[in-house]
C-alpha cells in the first residue's frame, strides 16, 4: 500500500480520460453546425462507429452517474426509438450511403427497456443505412434484474455478439445501501441466457469504493464472479462520488464511503483475485482472458480508449445517437441535448438539423496531448518526444511536466528512460494522475469538476 504522503500527493479530482479534451471543456460555442460539417467532412470509405444511448431504467441505482431516469410508459419508450431512427437517418444523409460501420454500442440507462419491436426496428435501420462489417462488434449493456424473456433470442437474431452487465458487489449490505439489490442467481441466469442466445462475449462490471464495502468483501465478489460466471472481460471501476452533478448520490450514506487508502486496498484485492483466476490486467481498470481481442490489442499496441472505456475499435469517428450522446471526430467532439424530453423537442423543432448543443474543437496541441494520454492509458508507456516529432513540435513541448514526472519516479510510479515513460505496476492505479501531467486543460487545485483520482 502506498505511504500516506503518496496518497495525499496524488489525491484530488481528475477526469477518467476517456477523451481529450474531456467533457469538462465542452461549451455551447460548438454544436449542430460543427456536427454537420464534421460529418460531411469524413472521407468517403472511412469507417465509423455508432453509439446509441437509451436514457431509461426500471430502477435507479444510487451510485450511478449516467444520464438516465425511470420511464414506465411503453409508448414513450417506443417514441424514443423512433427518434433514434430519425437521427440515424439524418446522420446517414450527411455521411453518404453505404458508410462502413465497425462497432455498434448500445448504452444507457438500460437499452432493453425499449420494446422488442423498437429494438428490431432500430437495428434494421442501421443495417439498411450503413454497411455493417461482417466482423463488427455489436454490443449492449444489460441489467440482469430486468431482462425480458424474449430479449436474449432477439439480440442473438439481430447479430449482437457482446453483452455487458453490472454486478458491482455481491454483499447484501452494500447492495442495500447502493440501491441495487441483485442476487447471484439473477446474474447467473442472465449470463446463461445470453450464452444460449449465441452472445459470444460477456463483460461484467464491478465497482469498489461503495458504502459499507470492505477489502475482504470486494475480493470475495471478484473471486465468485471469476469462478462462477467466467466472463470474458471485466471492468473494475472506482465509485465516482459526484453529488454536485448527480443528485441521487446524495441519498448514499456518505459516512460509510471508504477513504482513499481503503479504496486502493479494495482495488488491489480485486486485482489479485482476478489475476489468480487467469485474467490479464488491461490499462487502468479492465481485465480479459488470454486470447480475448482486448488482450491481443493490448499486446500489439492497438488498444484504444473512448467514451465506452477500453476498446479494440480502430474507427477514427464515433457517432453518438440519442439524448446526451457524444460524437468524436478528428476536429473535435459534440454532445446531444442531454435530457430526453428536450432531445425530443429539439428533434421535432428542427427536422433537418442535428441535436448537438455543445462540444469542443481540438487544437493541434490537443491532438498531441490526447494521443500521449491515450497511449499512457492504454500501453502504460509513451515517448512524448517521438510523438511530438510526429506532430512537428520540439522535444521541449512538455517541459512543464518534468517536475511531476520526476516526483512520480521517486514515488515508484514510473520509470524514466531518456524520453520514454514507463508506468510501473505500482503506478497502474495512478494512471489518471500520470496522464494529468500532460493535460493542458487540467483544472486548478480546489476546482471540483470530476470525481476523486483514487
Coordinates of C-alpha atoms in Angstrom, one line a residue:
X1 CA 0.0 0.0 0.0
X2 CA 1.4 3.4 -0.9
X3 CA 2.6 5.6 2.1
X4 CA 0.3 8.4 3.3
X5 CA 2.3 11.1 1.7
X6 CA 1.8 9.5 -1.7
X7 CA -1.9 9.3 -1.2
X8 CA -2.0 12.9 -0.3
X9 CA 0.2 13.9 -3.3
X10 CA -2.0 12.1 -5.8
X11 CA -5.4 12.8 -4.3
X12 CA -7.7 15.5 -5.7
X13 CA -10.2 15.3 -8.5
X14 CA -9.3 14.1 -12.0
X15 CA -11.1 13.1 -15.3
X16 CA -11.2 9.4 -16.4
X17 CA -9.6 10.5 -19.7
X18 CA -12.0 8.6 -21.9
X19 CA -11.5 11.6 -24.3
X20 CA -9.2 14.6 -24.7
X21 CA -10.2 17.4 -24.2
X22 CA -12.6 16.0 -21.6
X23 CA -16.3 16.8 -21.4
X24 CA -15.5 19.5 -18.8
X25 CA -14.2 21.6 -21.7
X26 CA -17.5 21.3 -23.7
X27 CA -19.5 24.6 -24.2
X28 CA -22.2 26.0 -26.4
X29 CA -19.9 27.6 -28.9
X30 CA -19.7 24.2 -30.6
X31 CA -22.9 22.5 -31.6
X32 CA -25.1 21.4 -34.5
X33 CA -23.3 23.4 -37.2
X34 CA -19.9 21.8 -36.3
X35 CA -21.5 18.3 -36.1
X36 CA -23.0 18.8 -39.5
X37 CA -19.7 20.0 -41.0
X38 CA -17.6 17.3 -39.4
X39 CA -19.9 14.5 -40.5
X40 CA -19.8 15.8 -44.1
X41 CA -16.0 16.0 -44.0
X42 CA -15.5 12.3 -43.1
X43 CA -13.6 11.0 -46.2
X44 CA -15.5 8.5 -48.4
X45 CA -14.9 5.0 -47.4
X46 CA -13.7 5.9 -43.9
X47 CA -15.4 3.5 -41.3
X48 CA -17.3 5.0 -38.4
X49 CA -18.7 3.5 -35.2
X50 CA -22.1 4.1 -33.6
X51 CA -23.1 4.6 -30.0
X52 CA -26.8 4.7 -29.2
X53 CA -27.9 6.0 -25.8
X54 CA -31.1 4.9 -24.1
X55 CA -31.8 7.1 -21.0
X56 CA -34.3 4.8 -19.3
X57 CA -34.1 2.4 -16.4
X58 CA -36.5 0.3 -14.4
X59 CA -34.9 1.3 -11.1
X60 CA -32.3 4.0 -10.4
X61 CA -29.1 2.8 -8.7
X62 CA -28.0 5.5 -6.2
X63 CA -24.3 5.3 -7.3
X64 CA -25.0 5.8 -11.0
X65 CA -23.6 8.8 -12.7
X66 CA -25.2 8.2 -16.1
X67 CA -27.9 10.2 -17.8
X68 CA -31.0 8.1 -17.1
X69 CA -34.4 8.1 -15.5
X70 CA -37.3 5.8 -14.7
X71 CA -39.8 5.8 -17.5
X72 CA -42.5 3.1 -17.4
X73 CA -44.6 4.4 -20.4
X74 CA -44.1 1.9 -23.2
X75 CA -45.4 4.4 -25.8
X76 CA -42.8 6.9 -24.7
X77 CA -40.1 4.3 -25.0
X78 CA -41.2 3.4 -28.4
X79 CA -41.4 7.0 -29.4
X80 CA -37.8 7.5 -28.3
X81 CA -36.8 4.6 -30.6
X82 CA -38.4 6.4 -33.5
X83 CA -36.3 9.5 -32.6
X84 CA -33.2 7.3 -32.7
X85 CA -34.2 6.1 -36.2
X86 CA -34.8 9.7 -37.3
X87 CA -31.4 10.8 -36.0
X88 CA -29.7 7.8 -37.7
X89 CA -31.3 8.9 -41.0
X90 CA -30.0 12.5 -40.5
X91 CA -26.5 11.2 -39.8
X92 CA -26.5 8.8 -42.8
X93 CA -27.6 11.6 -45.1
X94 CA -24.5 13.6 -44.2
X95 CA -22.1 10.6 -44.3
X96 CA -23.4 9.3 -47.6
X97 CA -24.8 5.8 -48.5
X98 CA -23.1 2.6 -47.5
X99 CA -20.8 4.0 -44.9
X100 CA -18.8 1.2 -43.3
X101 CA -19.5 0.6 -39.6
X102 CA -17.1 -1.4 -37.4
X103 CA -18.7 -1.1 -34.0
X104 CA -22.2 -0.6 -32.7
X105 CA -22.6 0.0 -28.9
X106 CA -25.9 0.4 -27.1
X107 CA -25.6 2.0 -23.7
X108 CA -27.7 3.8 -21.1
X109 CA -29.5 3.6 -18.9
X110 CA -30.8 0.1 -19.9
X111 CA -31.3 -0.3 -23.7
X112 CA -33.5 -3.4 -23.2
X113 CA -36.2 -1.1 -21.7
X114 CA -37.0 -0.4 -25.4
X115 CA -39.9 -2.6 -26.6
X116 CA -38.5 -5.6 -28.6
X117 CA -40.2 -4.3 -31.8
X118 CA -38.4 -1.0 -31.4
X119 CA -35.0 -2.6 -30.9
X120 CA -35.6 -4.6 -34.0
X121 CA -36.6 -1.5 -36.0
X122 CA -33.6 0.5 -34.9
X123 CA -31.1 -2.3 -35.7
X124 CA -32.8 -2.9 -39.1
X125 CA -32.5 0.8 -39.8
X126 CA -28.7 0.7 -39.0
X127 CA -28.2 -2.2 -41.4
X128 CA -30.2 -0.5 -44.1
X129 CA -28.4 2.8 -43.8
X130 CA -24.9 1.6 -43.2
X131 CA -22.6 -1.2 -44.3
X132 CA -22.1 -3.0 -41.0
X133 CA -19.0 -5.1 -41.4
X134 CA -19.2 -8.8 -41.1
X135 CA -16.9 -8.9 -38.1
X136 CA -18.2 -5.8 -36.5
X137 CA -18.6 -5.8 -32.7
X138 CA -22.3 -5.2 -31.8
X139 CA -22.6 -4.7 -28.0
X140 CA -25.2 -3.9 -25.5
X141 CA -25.4 -3.1 -21.8
X142 CA -27.8 -5.2 -19.7
X143 CA -29.4 -5.1 -16.2
X144 CA -29.8 -8.8 -15.1
X145 CA -32.7 -7.9 -12.8
X146 CA -34.8 -6.6 -15.7
X147 CA -34.1 -8.7 -18.8
X148 CA -37.3 -9.6 -20.6
X149 CA -37.6 -13.3 -21.5
X150 CA -37.8 -12.6 -25.3
X151 CA -34.8 -10.3 -25.4
X152 CA -31.8 -12.8 -25.4
X153 CA -33.0 -14.6 -28.6
X154 CA -33.9 -11.3 -30.2
X155 CA -30.4 -10.0 -29.6
X156 CA -28.9 -13.1 -31.0
X157 CA -31.1 -12.9 -34.1
X158 CA -30.1 -9.2 -34.5
X159 CA -26.4 -10.0 -34.6
X160 CA -25.3 -8.9 -31.1
X161 CA -22.1 -10.6 -30.1
X162 CA -21.1 -8.9 -26.8
X163 CA -23.1 -8.0 -23.7
X164 CA -22.0 -6.1 -20.7
X165 CA -23.8 -6.5 -17.4
X166 CA -23.4 -4.8 -14.0
X167 CA -22.8 -6.8 -10.8
X168 CA -21.0 -4.1 -8.8
X169 CA -20.8 -6.1 -5.5
X170 CA -22.5 -9.2 -4.1
X171 CA -22.6 -8.1 -0.4
X172 CA -26.3 -7.6 0.6
X173 CA -25.4 -4.7 2.9
X174 CA -23.5 -2.9 0.1
X175 CA -26.4 -3.6 -2.4
X176 CA -29.0 -2.2 0.0
X177 CA -27.0 1.0 0.6
X178 CA -26.4 1.4 -3.1
X179 CA -30.0 0.9 -4.2
X180 CA -29.2 -2.2 -6.3
X181 CA -30.5 -5.5 -5.0
X182 CA -29.3 -8.2 -7.4
X183 CA -28.8 -11.9 -6.5
X184 CA -26.0 -14.0 -7.8
X185 CA -28.7 -16.3 -9.2
X186 CA -30.2 -13.5 -11.3
X187 CA -26.8 -12.7 -12.7
X188 CA -26.0 -16.4 -13.4
X189 CA -29.4 -16.7 -15.2
X190 CA -28.7 -13.7 -17.3
X191 CA -25.3 -15.0 -18.4
X192 CA -26.7 -18.4 -19.2
X193 CA -29.5 -17.0 -21.3
X194 CA -27.1 -14.7 -23.2
X195 CA -24.7 -17.5 -23.9
X196 CA -27.6 -19.7 -25.1
X197 CA -28.6 -17.0 -27.5
X198 CA -25.2 -17.1 -29.1
X199 CA -23.7 -14.0 -27.5
X200 CA -20.1 -15.0 -27.6
X201 CA -18.5 -12.3 -25.3
X202 CA -19.7 -11.4 -21.8
X203 CA -18.4 -8.4 -19.8
X204 CA -19.1 -7.9 -16.1
X205 CA -18.7 -4.5 -14.3
X206 CA -17.5 -4.4 -10.7
X207 CA -17.3 -1.3 -8.5
X208 CA -15.1 -0.7 -5.5
X209 CA -15.5 2.3 -3.0
X210 CA -19.2 1.8 -2.4
X211 CA -20.8 2.4 1.0
X212 CA -20.0 -0.4 3.6
X213 CA -17.8 -2.2 1.1
X214 CA -14.8 -3.9 2.6
X215 CA -11.5 -5.2 1.3
X216 CA -12.5 -8.8 2.0
X217 CA -16.0 -8.4 0.5
X218 CA -14.6 -6.8 -2.7
X219 CA -12.2 -9.7 -3.1
X220 CA -14.9 -12.3 -2.4
X221 CA -17.1 -10.7 -5.1
X222 CA -14.3 -10.8 -7.6
X223 CA -13.5 -14.4 -6.9
X224 CA -17.1 -15.5 -7.1
X225 CA -17.7 -13.7 -10.4
X226 CA -14.5 -15.0 -11.9
X227 CA -15.1 -18.6 -10.8
X228 CA -18.9 -18.9 -11.3
X229 CA -19.7 -16.6 -14.2
X230 CA -16.3 -16.7 -16.0
X231 CA -16.9 -13.6 -18.1
X232 CA -14.6 -12.9 -21.0
X233 CA -13.9 -9.4 -19.7
X234 CA -14.3 -7.4 -16.6
X235 CA -14.3 -3.7 -15.9
X236 CA -13.4 -2.7 -12.4
X237 CA -14.4 0.9 -11.6
X238 CA -13.8 3.1 -8.6
X239 CA -17.1 4.6 -7.5
X240 CA -17.2 8.2 -8.7
X241 CA -18.8 10.3 -6.0
X242 CA -20.1 13.5 -7.6
X243 CA -23.2 14.5 -5.7
X244 CA -22.9 18.1 -7.0
X245 CA -23.6 16.6 -10.5
X246 CA -25.8 13.6 -9.7
X247 CA -28.3 14.5 -7.0
X248 CA -29.3 10.8 -6.5
X249 CA -25.9 10.2 -4.9
X250 CA -26.9 12.5 -2.0
X251 CA -29.1 9.6 -0.8
X252 CA -26.0 7.4 -0.3
X253 CA -24.7 7.2 3.3
X254 CA -21.6 9.3 2.7
X255 CA -20.1 8.5 6.1
X256 CA -20.0 4.8 5.0
X257 CA -17.8 5.5 1.9
X258 CA -14.3 4.1 2.3
X259 CA -11.4 6.6 2.3
X260 CA -8.7 6.5 -0.5
X261 CA -6.4 4.1 1.3
X262 CA -9.3 1.6 1.8
X263 CA -10.4 2.1 -1.8
X264 CA -6.9 1.3 -3.1
X265 CA -6.8 -1.8 -0.8
X266 CA -10.1 -3.0 -2.3
X267 CA -8.8 -2.4 -5.8
X268 CA -5.6 -4.4 -5.0
X269 CA -7.6 -7.3 -3.6
X270 CA -9.9 -7.4 -6.7
X271 CA -6.8 -7.2 -8.9
X272 CA -5.1 -10.1 -7.1
X273 CA -8.2 -12.3 -7.2
X274 CA -8.7 -11.7 -11.0
X275 CA -5.1 -12.4 -11.8
X276 CA -5.1 -15.6 -9.8
X277 CA -8.2 -16.6 -11.8
X278 CA -6.3 -16.2 -15.1
X279 CA -7.3 -12.7 -16.2
X280 CA -4.8 -10.2 -17.6
X281 CA -4.9 -6.6 -16.5
X282 CA -5.7 -4.2 -19.3
X283 CA -4.9 -0.5 -18.9
X284 CA -6.3 1.2 -15.8
X285 CA -9.3 -0.9 -14.9
X286 CA -10.1 -3.7 -17.4
X287 CA -9.3 -7.4 -17.3
X288 CA -9.6 -10.0 -20.0
X289 CA -9.0 -13.7 -20.5
X290 CA -5.9 -14.6 -22.6
X291 CA -7.0 -14.9 -26.2
X292 CA -9.6 -12.2 -25.9
X293 CA -9.4 -9.4 -28.5
X294 CA -8.8 -6.9 -25.8
X295 CA -5.6 -8.8 -24.7
X296 CA -4.4 -9.0 -28.4
X297 CA -4.9 -5.2 -28.8
X298 CA -3.0 -4.5 -25.6
X299 CA -0.2 -6.7 -26.6
X300 CA 0.0 -5.3 -30.1
X301 CA -0.2 -1.6 -29.1
X302 CA -3.6 -1.1 -30.9
X303 CA -5.8 -0.8 -27.8
X304 CA -8.0 2.3 -27.9
X305 CA -9.9 4.3 -25.3
X306 CA -13.1 6.2 -25.8
X307 CA -16.3 7.2 -24.0
X308 CA -17.2 3.5 -23.6
X309 CA -13.8 2.7 -21.9
X310 CA -11.2 0.4 -23.5
X311 CA -12.0 -0.9 -26.9
X312 CA -10.5 -2.7 -29.9
X313 CA -12.4 -0.4 -32.2
X314 CA -10.0 1.4 -34.6
X315 CA -12.6 3.7 -36.3
X316 CA -11.4 7.4 -36.3
X317 CA -15.0 8.6 -36.0
X318 CA -17.6 7.7 -33.3
X319 CA -21.1 9.0 -33.8
X320 CA -23.3 9.3 -30.8
X321 CA -27.1 8.9 -31.3
X322 CA -29.7 9.8 -28.7
X323 CA -30.1 12.1 -25.7
X324 CA -26.7 13.2 -24.2
X325 CA -24.7 11.0 -26.7
X326 CA -21.3 12.3 -27.6
X327 CA -19.7 12.1 -31.0
X328 CA -15.9 12.2 -31.6
X329 CA -14.2 13.5 -34.7
X330 CA -10.6 14.4 -35.5
X331 CA -11.7 18.0 -35.4
X332 CA -13.4 17.8 -32.1
X333 CA -16.4 16.5 -30.2
X334 CA -20.1 17.3 -29.9
X335 CA -22.8 16.3 -27.4
X336 CA -26.5 16.0 -28.0
X337 CA -29.2 17.6 -25.9
X338 CA -28.9 15.9 -22.5
X339 CA -32.5 15.4 -21.2
X340 CA -34.8 13.0 -23.1
X341 CA -37.7 15.5 -23.2
X342 CA -35.6 18.3 -24.5
X343 CA -33.9 16.0 -27.0
X344 CA -37.3 15.1 -28.4
X345 CA -38.3 18.7 -28.7
X346 CA -35.0 19.6 -30.4
X347 CA -35.5 16.8 -32.9
X348 CA -39.1 17.9 -33.6
X349 CA -38.4 21.6 -33.8
X350 CA -35.6 21.3 -36.4
X351 CA -36.4 18.3 -38.6
X352 CA -33.4 18.8 -40.9
X353 CA -30.8 19.6 -38.2
X354 CA -28.7 17.6 -35.7
X355 CA -29.5 17.7 -32.0
X356 CA -25.9 18.6 -30.9
X357 CA -25.9 21.6 -28.5
X358 CA -22.4 21.7 -27.0
X359 CA -18.9 20.4 -27.7
X360 CA -15.2 21.4 -28.2
X361 CA -12.9 21.9 -31.1
X362 CA -9.5 20.2 -30.9
X363 CA -6.4 22.3 -31.5
X364 CA -3.1 20.8 -32.8
X365 CA -1.9 20.9 -29.2
X366 CA -5.0 19.0 -28.0
X367 CA -4.4 16.3 -30.6
X368 CA -0.8 15.8 -29.5
X369 CA -1.7 15.7 -25.8
X370 CA -4.7 13.5 -26.4
X371 CA -2.5 11.0 -28.3
X372 CA 0.1 10.9 -25.5
X373 CA -2.7 10.5 -22.8
X374 CA -4.3 7.7 -24.8
X375 CA -1.1 5.7 -25.2
X376 CA -0.3 6.2 -21.5
X377 CA -3.8 5.0 -20.5
X378 CA -3.7 2.0 -23.0
X379 CA 0.0 1.0 -23.1
X380 CA 1.3 2.2 -19.7
X381 CA 4.2 3.7 -21.7
X382 CA 4.9 6.5 -24.1
X383 CA 7.7 8.5 -25.7
X384 CA 6.5 12.1 -25.7
X385 CA 9.5 13.3 -27.7
X386 CA 8.8 10.8 -30.5
X387 CA 5.1 11.6 -30.5
X388 CA 6.0 15.3 -30.6
X389 CA 8.2 14.8 -33.6
X390 CA 5.3 13.1 -35.4
X391 CA 3.2 16.3 -34.7
X392 CA 6.0 18.6 -35.8
X393 CA 6.8 20.1 -32.4
X394 CA 10.2 20.2 -30.5
X395 CA 11.1 18.0 -27.6
X396 CA 10.6 20.9 -25.2
X397 CA 6.8 20.8 -25.7
X398 CA 6.2 19.0 -22.4
X399 CA 9.0 20.6 -20.3
X400 CA 6.4 21.7 -17.7
X401 CA 5.6 18.0 -16.9
X402 CA 9.1 17.1 -15.9
X403 CA 9.0 18.1 -12.2
X404 CA 5.8 15.9 -11.7
X405 CA 7.3 13.1 -13.7
X406 CA 10.5 13.1 -11.6
X407 CA 8.4 13.0 -8.4
X408 CA 6.4 10.1 -9.8
X409 CA 9.6 8.3 -10.5
X410 CA 10.8 8.9 -6.9
X411 CA 7.4 7.6 -5.7
X412 CA 7.9 4.4 -7.8
X413 CA 5.0 5.1 -10.1
X414 CA 7.0 5.4 -13.3
X415 CA 10.5 4.6 -14.8
X416 CA 12.1 7.4 -16.9
X417 CA 14.4 6.1 -19.5
X418 CA 15.5 9.1 -21.6
X419 CA 12.3 10.3 -23.1
X420 CA 10.5 7.0 -22.6
X421 CA 8.0 6.9 -19.7
X422 CA 7.0 3.5 -18.4
X423 CA 4.3 3.1 -15.8
X424 CA 5.1 0.5 -13.1
X425 CA 2.6 -2.0 -11.7
X426 CA 2.6 0.1 -8.6
X427 CA 1.8 3.1 -10.7
X428 CA -1.2 1.5 -12.6
X429 CA -3.8 2.7 -10.0
X430 CA -2.3 6.2 -10.5
X431 CA -2.6 6.2 -14.3
X432 CA -5.0 9.2 -14.3
X433 CA -2.6 11.2 -12.2
X434 CA 0.2 10.5 -14.7
X435 CA -2.0 11.3 -17.6
X436 CA -2.9 14.6 -15.9
X437 CA 0.7 15.7 -16.2
X438 CA 0.1 16.2 -19.9
X439 CA -3.4 17.8 -19.6
X440 CA -3.3 21.3 -20.8
X441 CA -6.8 22.0 -19.6
X442 CA -6.4 20.5 -16.1
X443 CA -8.5 22.4 -13.5
X444 CA -6.6 24.3 -10.8
X445 CA -6.5 22.8 -7.3
X446 CA -9.7 23.3 -5.4
X447 CA -12.0 23.3 -8.5
X448 CA -14.4 20.4 -8.5
X449 CA -15.2 19.1 -11.9
X450 CA -14.5 15.4 -11.5
X451 CA -14.5 12.5 -9.0
X452 CA -11.6 11.7 -6.8
X453 CA -8.5 10.4 -8.5
X454 CA -8.1 7.4 -6.2

